[in-house]
mmCIF file of C-alpha atoms and ligand atoms in Angstrom:
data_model
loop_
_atom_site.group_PDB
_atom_site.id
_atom_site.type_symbol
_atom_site.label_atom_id
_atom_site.label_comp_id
_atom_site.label_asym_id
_atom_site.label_seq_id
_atom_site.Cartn_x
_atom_site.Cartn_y
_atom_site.Cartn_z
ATOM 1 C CA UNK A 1 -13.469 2.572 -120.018
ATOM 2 C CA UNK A 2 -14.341 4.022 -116.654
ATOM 3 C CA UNK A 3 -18.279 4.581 -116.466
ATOM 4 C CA UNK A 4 -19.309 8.164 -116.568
ATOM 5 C CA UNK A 5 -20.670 7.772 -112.900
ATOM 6 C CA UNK A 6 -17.182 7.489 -111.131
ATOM 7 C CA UNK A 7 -15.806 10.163 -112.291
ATOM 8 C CA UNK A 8 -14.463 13.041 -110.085
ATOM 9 C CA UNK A 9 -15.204 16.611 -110.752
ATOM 10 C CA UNK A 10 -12.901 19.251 -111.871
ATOM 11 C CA UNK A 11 -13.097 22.410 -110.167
ATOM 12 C CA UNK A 12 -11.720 25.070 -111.996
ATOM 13 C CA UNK A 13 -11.331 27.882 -108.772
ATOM 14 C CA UNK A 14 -10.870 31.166 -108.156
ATOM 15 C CA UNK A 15 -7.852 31.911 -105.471
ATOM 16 C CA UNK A 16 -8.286 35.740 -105.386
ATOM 17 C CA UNK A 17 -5.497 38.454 -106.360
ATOM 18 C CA UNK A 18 -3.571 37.068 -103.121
ATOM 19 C CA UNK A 19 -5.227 38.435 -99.801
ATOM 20 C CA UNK A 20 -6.136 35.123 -98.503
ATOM 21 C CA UNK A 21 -9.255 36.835 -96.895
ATOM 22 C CA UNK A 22 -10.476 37.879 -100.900
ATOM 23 C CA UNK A 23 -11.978 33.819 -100.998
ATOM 24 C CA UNK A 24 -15.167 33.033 -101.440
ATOM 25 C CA UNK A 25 -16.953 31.097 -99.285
ATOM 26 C CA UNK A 26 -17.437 28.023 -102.024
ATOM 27 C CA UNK A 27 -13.662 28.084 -102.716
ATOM 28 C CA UNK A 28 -12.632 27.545 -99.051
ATOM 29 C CA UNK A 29 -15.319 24.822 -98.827
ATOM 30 C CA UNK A 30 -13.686 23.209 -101.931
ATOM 31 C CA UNK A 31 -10.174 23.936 -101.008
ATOM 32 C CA UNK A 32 -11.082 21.982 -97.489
ATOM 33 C CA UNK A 33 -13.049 19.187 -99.074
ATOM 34 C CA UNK A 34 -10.635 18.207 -102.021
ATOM 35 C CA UNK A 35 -8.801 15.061 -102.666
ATOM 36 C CA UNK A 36 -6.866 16.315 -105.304
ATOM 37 C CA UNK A 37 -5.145 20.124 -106.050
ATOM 38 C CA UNK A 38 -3.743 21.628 -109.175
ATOM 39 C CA UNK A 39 -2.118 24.575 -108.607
ATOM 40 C CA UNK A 40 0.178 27.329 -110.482
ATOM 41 C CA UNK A 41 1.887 30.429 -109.693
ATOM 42 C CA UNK A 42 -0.158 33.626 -108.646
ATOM 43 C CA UNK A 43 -1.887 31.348 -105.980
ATOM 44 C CA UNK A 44 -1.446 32.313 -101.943
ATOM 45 C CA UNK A 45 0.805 30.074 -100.724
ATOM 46 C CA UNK A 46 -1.389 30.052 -97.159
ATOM 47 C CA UNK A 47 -4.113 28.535 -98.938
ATOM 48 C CA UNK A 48 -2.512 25.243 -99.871
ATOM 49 C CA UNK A 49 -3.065 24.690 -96.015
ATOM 50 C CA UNK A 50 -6.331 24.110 -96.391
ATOM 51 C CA UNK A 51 -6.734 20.741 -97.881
ATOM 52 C CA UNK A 52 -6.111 18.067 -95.933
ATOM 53 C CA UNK A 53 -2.583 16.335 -95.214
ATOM 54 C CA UNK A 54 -3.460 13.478 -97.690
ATOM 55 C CA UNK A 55 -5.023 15.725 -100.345
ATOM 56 C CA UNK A 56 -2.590 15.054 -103.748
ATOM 57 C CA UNK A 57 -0.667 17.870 -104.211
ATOM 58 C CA UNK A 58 0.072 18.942 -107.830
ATOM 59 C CA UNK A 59 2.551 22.560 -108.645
ATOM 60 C CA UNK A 60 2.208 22.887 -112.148
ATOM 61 C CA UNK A 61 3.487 26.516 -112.549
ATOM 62 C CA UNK A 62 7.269 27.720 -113.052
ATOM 63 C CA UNK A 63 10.208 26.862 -111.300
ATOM 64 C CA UNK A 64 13.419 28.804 -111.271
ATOM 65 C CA UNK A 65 15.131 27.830 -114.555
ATOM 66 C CA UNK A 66 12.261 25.706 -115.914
ATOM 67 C CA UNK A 67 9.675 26.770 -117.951
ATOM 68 C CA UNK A 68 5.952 25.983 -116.934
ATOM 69 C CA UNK A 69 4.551 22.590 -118.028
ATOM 70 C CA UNK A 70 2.808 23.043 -121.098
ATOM 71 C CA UNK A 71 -1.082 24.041 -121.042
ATOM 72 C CA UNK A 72 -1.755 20.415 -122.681
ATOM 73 C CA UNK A 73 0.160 18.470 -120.480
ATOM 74 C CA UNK A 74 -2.172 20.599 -117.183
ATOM 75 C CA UNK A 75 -5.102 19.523 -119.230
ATOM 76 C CA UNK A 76 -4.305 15.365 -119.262
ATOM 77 C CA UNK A 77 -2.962 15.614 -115.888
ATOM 78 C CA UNK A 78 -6.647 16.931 -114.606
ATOM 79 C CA UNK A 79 -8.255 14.738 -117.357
ATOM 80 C CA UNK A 80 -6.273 11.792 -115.367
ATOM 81 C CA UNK A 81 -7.016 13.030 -111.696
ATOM 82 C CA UNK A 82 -10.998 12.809 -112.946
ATOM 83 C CA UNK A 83 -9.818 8.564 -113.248
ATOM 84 C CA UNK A 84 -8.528 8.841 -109.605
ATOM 85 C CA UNK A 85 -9.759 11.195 -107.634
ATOM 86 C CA UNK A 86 -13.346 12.657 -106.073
ATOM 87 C CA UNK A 87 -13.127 16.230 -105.806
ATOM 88 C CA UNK A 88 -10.296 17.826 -107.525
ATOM 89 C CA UNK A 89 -9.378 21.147 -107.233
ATOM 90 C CA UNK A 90 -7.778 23.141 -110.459
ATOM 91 C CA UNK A 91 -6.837 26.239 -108.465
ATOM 92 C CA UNK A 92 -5.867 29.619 -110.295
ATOM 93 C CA UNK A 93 -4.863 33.408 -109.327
ATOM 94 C CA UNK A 94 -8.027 35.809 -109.707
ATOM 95 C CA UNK A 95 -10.821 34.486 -111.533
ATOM 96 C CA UNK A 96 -10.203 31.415 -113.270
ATOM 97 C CA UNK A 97 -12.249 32.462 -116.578
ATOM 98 C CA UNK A 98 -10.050 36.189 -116.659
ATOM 99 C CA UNK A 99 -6.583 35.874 -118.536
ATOM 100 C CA UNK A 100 -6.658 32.538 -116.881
ATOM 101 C CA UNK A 101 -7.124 29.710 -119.029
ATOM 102 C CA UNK A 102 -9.739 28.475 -117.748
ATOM 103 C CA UNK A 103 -12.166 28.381 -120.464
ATOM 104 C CA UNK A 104 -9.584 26.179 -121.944
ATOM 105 C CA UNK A 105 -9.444 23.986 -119.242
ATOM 106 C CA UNK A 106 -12.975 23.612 -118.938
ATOM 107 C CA UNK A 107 -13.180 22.825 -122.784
ATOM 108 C CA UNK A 108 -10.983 20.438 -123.112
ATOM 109 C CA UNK A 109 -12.547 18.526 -120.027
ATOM 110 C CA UNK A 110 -16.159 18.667 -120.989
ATOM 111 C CA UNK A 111 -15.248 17.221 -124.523
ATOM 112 C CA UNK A 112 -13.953 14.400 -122.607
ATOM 113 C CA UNK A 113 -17.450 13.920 -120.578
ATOM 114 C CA UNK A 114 -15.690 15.020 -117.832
ATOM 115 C CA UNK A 115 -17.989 16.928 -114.715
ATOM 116 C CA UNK A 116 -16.322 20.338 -114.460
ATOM 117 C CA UNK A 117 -17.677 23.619 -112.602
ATOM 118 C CA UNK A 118 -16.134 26.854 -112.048
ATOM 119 C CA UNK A 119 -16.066 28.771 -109.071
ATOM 120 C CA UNK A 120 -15.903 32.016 -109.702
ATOM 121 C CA UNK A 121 -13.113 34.351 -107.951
ATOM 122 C CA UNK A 122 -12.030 37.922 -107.576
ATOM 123 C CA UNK A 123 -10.281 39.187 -109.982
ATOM 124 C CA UNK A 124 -7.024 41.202 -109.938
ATOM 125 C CA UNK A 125 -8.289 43.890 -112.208
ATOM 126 C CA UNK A 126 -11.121 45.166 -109.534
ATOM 127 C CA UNK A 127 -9.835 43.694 -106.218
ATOM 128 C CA UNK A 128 -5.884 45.304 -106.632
ATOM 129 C CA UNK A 129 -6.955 49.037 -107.861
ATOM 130 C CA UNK A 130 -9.597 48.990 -104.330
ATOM 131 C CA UNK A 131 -6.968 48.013 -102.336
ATOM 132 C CA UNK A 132 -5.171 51.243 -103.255
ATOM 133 C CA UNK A 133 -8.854 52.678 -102.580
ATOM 134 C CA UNK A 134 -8.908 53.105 -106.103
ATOM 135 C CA UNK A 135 -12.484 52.558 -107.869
ATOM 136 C CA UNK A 136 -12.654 51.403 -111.533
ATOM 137 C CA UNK A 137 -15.791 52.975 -111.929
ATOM 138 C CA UNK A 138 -17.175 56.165 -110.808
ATOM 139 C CA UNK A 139 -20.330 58.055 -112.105
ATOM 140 C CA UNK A 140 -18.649 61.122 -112.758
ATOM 141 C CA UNK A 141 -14.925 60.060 -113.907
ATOM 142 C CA UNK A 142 -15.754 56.162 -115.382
ATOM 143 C CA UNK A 143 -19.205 54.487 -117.193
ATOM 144 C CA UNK A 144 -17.332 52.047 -119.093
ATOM 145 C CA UNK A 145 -14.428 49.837 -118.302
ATOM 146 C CA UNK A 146 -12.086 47.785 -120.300
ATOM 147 C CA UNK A 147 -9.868 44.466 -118.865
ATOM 148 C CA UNK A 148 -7.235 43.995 -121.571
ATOM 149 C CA UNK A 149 -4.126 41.846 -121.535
ATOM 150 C CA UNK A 150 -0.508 43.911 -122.559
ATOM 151 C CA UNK A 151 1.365 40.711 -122.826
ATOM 152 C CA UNK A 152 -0.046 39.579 -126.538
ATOM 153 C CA UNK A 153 1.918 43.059 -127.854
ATOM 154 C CA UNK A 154 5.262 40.969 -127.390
ATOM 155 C CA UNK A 155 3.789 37.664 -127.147
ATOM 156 C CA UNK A 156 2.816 36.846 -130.450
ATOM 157 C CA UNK A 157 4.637 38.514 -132.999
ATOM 158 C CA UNK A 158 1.122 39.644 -133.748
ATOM 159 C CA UNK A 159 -1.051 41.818 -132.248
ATOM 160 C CA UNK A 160 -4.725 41.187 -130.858
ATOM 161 C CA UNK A 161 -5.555 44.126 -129.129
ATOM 162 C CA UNK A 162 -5.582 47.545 -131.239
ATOM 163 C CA UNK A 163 -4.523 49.876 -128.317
ATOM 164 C CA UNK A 164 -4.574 52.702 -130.576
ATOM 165 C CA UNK A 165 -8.600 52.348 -130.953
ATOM 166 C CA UNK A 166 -9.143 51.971 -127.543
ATOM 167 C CA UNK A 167 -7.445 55.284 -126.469
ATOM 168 C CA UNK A 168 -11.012 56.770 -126.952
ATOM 169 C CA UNK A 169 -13.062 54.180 -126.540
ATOM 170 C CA UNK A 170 -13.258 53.513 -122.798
ATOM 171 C CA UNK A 171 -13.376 55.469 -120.157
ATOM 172 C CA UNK A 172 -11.134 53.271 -117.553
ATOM 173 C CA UNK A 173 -8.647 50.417 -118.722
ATOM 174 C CA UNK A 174 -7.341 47.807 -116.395
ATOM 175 C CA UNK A 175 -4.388 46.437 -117.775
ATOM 176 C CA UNK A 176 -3.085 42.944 -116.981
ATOM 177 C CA UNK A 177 0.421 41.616 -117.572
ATOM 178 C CA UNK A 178 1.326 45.322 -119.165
ATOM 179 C CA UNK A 179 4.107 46.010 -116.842
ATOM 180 C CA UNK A 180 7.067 44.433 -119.423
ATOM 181 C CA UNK A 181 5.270 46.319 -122.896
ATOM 182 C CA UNK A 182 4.192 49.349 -120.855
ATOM 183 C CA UNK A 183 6.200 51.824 -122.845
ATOM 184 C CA UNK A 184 5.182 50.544 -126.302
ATOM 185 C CA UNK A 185 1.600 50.232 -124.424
ATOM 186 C CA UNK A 186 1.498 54.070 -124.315
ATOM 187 C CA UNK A 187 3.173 54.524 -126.979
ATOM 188 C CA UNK A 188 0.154 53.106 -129.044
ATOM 189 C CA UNK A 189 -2.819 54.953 -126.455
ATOM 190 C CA UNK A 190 -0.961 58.571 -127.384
ATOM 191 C CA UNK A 191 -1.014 57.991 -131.020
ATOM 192 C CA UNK A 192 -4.229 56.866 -130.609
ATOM 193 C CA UNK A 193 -5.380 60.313 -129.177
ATOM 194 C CA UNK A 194 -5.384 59.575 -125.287
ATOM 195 C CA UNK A 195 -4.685 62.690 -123.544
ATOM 196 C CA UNK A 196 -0.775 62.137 -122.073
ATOM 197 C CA UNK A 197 -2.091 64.016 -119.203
ATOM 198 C CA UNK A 198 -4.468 61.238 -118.239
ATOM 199 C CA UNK A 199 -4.239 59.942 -115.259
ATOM 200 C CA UNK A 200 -2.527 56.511 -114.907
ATOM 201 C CA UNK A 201 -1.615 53.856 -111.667
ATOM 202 C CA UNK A 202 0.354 50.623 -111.735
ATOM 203 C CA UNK A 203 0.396 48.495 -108.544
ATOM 204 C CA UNK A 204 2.488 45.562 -107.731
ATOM 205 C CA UNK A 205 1.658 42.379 -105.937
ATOM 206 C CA UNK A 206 -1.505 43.979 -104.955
ATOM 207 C CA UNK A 207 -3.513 42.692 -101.822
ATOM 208 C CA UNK A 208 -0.134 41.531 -100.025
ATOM 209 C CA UNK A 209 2.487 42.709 -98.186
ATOM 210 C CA UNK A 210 4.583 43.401 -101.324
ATOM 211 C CA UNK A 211 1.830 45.742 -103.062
ATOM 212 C CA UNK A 212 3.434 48.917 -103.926
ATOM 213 C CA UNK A 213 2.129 51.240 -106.502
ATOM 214 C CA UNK A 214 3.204 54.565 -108.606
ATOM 215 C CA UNK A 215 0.514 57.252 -109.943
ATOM 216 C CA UNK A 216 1.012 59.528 -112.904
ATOM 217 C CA UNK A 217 0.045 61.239 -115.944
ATOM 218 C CA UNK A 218 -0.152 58.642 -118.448
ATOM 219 C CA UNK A 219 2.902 59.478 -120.316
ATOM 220 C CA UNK A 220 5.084 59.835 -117.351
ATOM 221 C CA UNK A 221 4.356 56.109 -116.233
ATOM 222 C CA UNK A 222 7.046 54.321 -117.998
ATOM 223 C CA UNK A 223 9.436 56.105 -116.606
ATOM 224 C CA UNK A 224 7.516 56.259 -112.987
ATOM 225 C CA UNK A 225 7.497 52.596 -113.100
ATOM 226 C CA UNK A 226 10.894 51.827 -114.230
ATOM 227 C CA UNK A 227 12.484 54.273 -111.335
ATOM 228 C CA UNK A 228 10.850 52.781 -108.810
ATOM 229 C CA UNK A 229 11.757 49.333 -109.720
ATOM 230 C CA UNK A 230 8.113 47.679 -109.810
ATOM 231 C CA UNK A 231 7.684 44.850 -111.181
ATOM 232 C CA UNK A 232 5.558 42.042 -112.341
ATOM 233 C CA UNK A 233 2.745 40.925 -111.333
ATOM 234 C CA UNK A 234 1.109 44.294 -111.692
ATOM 235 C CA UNK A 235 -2.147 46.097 -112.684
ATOM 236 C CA UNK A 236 -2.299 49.030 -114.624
ATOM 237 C CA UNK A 237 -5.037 51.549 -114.368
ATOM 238 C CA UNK A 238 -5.678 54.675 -117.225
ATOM 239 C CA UNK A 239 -8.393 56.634 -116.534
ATOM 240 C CA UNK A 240 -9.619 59.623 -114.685
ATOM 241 C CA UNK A 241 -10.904 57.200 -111.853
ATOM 242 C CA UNK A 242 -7.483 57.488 -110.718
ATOM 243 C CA UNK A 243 -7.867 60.872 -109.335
ATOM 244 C CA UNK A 244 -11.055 59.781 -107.723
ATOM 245 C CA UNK A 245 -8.835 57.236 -105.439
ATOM 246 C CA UNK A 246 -10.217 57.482 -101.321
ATOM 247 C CA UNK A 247 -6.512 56.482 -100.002
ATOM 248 C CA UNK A 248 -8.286 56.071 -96.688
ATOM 249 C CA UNK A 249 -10.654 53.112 -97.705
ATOM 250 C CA UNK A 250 -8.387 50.771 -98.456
ATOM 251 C CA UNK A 251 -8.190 47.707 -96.316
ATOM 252 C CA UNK A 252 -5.258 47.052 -94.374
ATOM 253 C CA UNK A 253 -2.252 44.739 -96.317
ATOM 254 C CA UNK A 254 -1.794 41.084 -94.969
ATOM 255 C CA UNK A 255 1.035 39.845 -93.639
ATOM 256 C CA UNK A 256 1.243 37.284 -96.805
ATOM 257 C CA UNK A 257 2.827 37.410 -100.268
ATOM 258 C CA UNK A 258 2.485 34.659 -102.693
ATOM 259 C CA UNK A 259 4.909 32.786 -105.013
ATOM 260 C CA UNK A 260 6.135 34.712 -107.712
ATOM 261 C CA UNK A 261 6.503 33.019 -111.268
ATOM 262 C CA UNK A 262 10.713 32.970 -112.234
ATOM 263 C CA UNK A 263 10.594 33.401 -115.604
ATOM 264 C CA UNK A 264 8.321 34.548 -118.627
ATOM 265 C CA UNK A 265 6.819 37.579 -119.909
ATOM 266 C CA UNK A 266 4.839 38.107 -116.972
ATOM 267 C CA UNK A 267 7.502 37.561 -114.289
ATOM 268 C CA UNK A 268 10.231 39.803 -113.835
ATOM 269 C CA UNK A 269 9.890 40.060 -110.435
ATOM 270 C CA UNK A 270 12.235 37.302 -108.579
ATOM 271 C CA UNK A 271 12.870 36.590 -105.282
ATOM 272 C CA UNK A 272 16.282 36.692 -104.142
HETATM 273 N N1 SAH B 1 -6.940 35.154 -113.512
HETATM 274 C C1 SAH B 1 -6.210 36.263 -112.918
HETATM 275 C C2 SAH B 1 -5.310 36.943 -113.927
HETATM 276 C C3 SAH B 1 -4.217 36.047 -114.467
HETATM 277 S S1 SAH B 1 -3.147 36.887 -115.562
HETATM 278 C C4 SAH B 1 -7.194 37.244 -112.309
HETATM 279 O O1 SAH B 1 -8.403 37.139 -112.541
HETATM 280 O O2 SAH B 1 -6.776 38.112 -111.552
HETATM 281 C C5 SAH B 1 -1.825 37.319 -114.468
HETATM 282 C C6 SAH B 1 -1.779 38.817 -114.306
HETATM 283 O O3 SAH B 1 -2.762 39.251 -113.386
HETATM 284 C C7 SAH B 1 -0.479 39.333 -113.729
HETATM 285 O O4 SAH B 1 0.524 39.437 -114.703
HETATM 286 C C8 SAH B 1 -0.920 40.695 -113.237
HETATM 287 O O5 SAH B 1 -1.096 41.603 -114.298
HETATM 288 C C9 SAH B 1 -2.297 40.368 -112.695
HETATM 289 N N2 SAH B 1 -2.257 40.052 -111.264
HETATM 290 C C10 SAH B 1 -2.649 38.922 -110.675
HETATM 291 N N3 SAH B 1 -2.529 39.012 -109.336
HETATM 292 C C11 SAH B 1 -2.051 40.246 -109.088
HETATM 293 C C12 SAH B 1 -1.728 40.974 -107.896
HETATM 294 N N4 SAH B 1 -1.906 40.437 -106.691
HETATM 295 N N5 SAH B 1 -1.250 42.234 -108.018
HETATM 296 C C13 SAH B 1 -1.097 42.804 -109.221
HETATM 297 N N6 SAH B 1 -1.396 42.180 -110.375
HETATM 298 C C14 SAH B 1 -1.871 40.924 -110.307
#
């Protein structure tokens, strides 16, 4: 057994929503310093220029008629990089510890003894909405704030989140993966008493040259979406923060997108 000394760490990182510029500081220092990199989809593809040539380069995401590799098979491949490697890089979309897995990760690889640290990154939910100048917060419109996954509605044949209680009990949701369930998503908030006249914005590919977004009452969203053909990976926001948006603010787009997944819940979007 390999002493608990030479073992590499695991850095679990935050890639931000896709605007290469959204890193941190501590990510690009890791991202330049690694000898090993584990990456998925959701990640900018200019940022896998940043290790060096020799750096071991891992895609563990989806490829066009292949599903993902399994979350346990990510978890021995890291497990095994620790054996082999110094500094190795798990790098993930957003923050790595929101809808991300990375608690998992992290789990597994501490029961092992294995050094892992996470570097935080920013997150979809906040960074896409301000790129639309679009605050999820505001003292007049938004005091509370809700990040909630739409993709266990069809994912489990079960249902975790009770949409129909949180109608009334936030004052902004951010809604991740919600693009595919959006019209049974609303469904659920209007029986559960949200106004239909609330006001609602779902952005695409936010923080990249693809982002393109529709606003709209609520109810109306559905169909807004569907008409103007946007498509995963979006963010959906519900509040009346919406109508506080300051187009002006946001920053300009990059000239970057980022890999799309090809298949899944979360992925309609394809490339042609
Ligand atoms: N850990 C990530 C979220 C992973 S879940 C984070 O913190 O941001 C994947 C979902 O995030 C997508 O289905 C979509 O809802 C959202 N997402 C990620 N990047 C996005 C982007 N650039 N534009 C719009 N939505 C995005």
């Amino acid at each position: 057994m390999v002493a608990q000394a030479s073992l590499g760490t695991v850095h679990l990182v935050g890639a931000g929503p896709g605007d290469p510029d959204l890193l941190t500081v501590r990510a690009h220092r890791l991202l330049s310093t690694c000898d090993a990199l584990v990456y998925d989809a959701l990640v900018p593809t200019q940022l896998l220029a940043l290790p060096s040539p020799d750096c071991h380069k891992v895609f563990v995401g989806k490829r066009r008629g292949h599903h993902s590799i399994p979350q346990q098979s990510t978890n021995k491949m890291l497990a095994r990089l620790a054996h082999t490697h110094k500094t190795i890089v798990r790098l993930k979309g957003g923050d790595p510890f929101v809808f991300g897995r990375g608690a998992e990760e992290a789990t597994y690889l501490h029961g092992l003894g294995i050094p892992v640290q996470v570097t935080p990154g920013i997150t979809a939910g906040i960074a896409v909405p301000a790129y639309i100048g679009l605050p999820v917060t505001h003292r007049e419109a938004g005091s509370s704030i809700t990040f909630v996954t739409g993709h266990e509605l069809v994912d489990k044949g079960r249902q975790r989140v009770d949409w129909q209680a949180l109608a009334t009990a936030t004052d902004t949701m951010v809604i991740y993966m919600g693009i595919h369930s959006l019209a049974a998503i609303v469904a659920q908030l209007l029986a559960g008493g949200l106004d239909a006249a609330t006001p609602a914005a779902a952005i695409q590919q936010g923080t990249t040259a693809l982002q393109k977004h529709v606003i709209g009452p609520i109810a109306a969203l559905p169909q807004l979406v569907r008409e103007s053909g946007l498509q995963a990976p979006a963010i959906v926001v519900v509040g009346h923060v919406v109508d506080q948006r300051i187009p002006a603010c946001a920053p300009p787009l990059p000239n970057v997108d980022m890999p799309i997944p090809l298949s899944g819940p979360t992925t309609a979007a394809r490339r042609s």
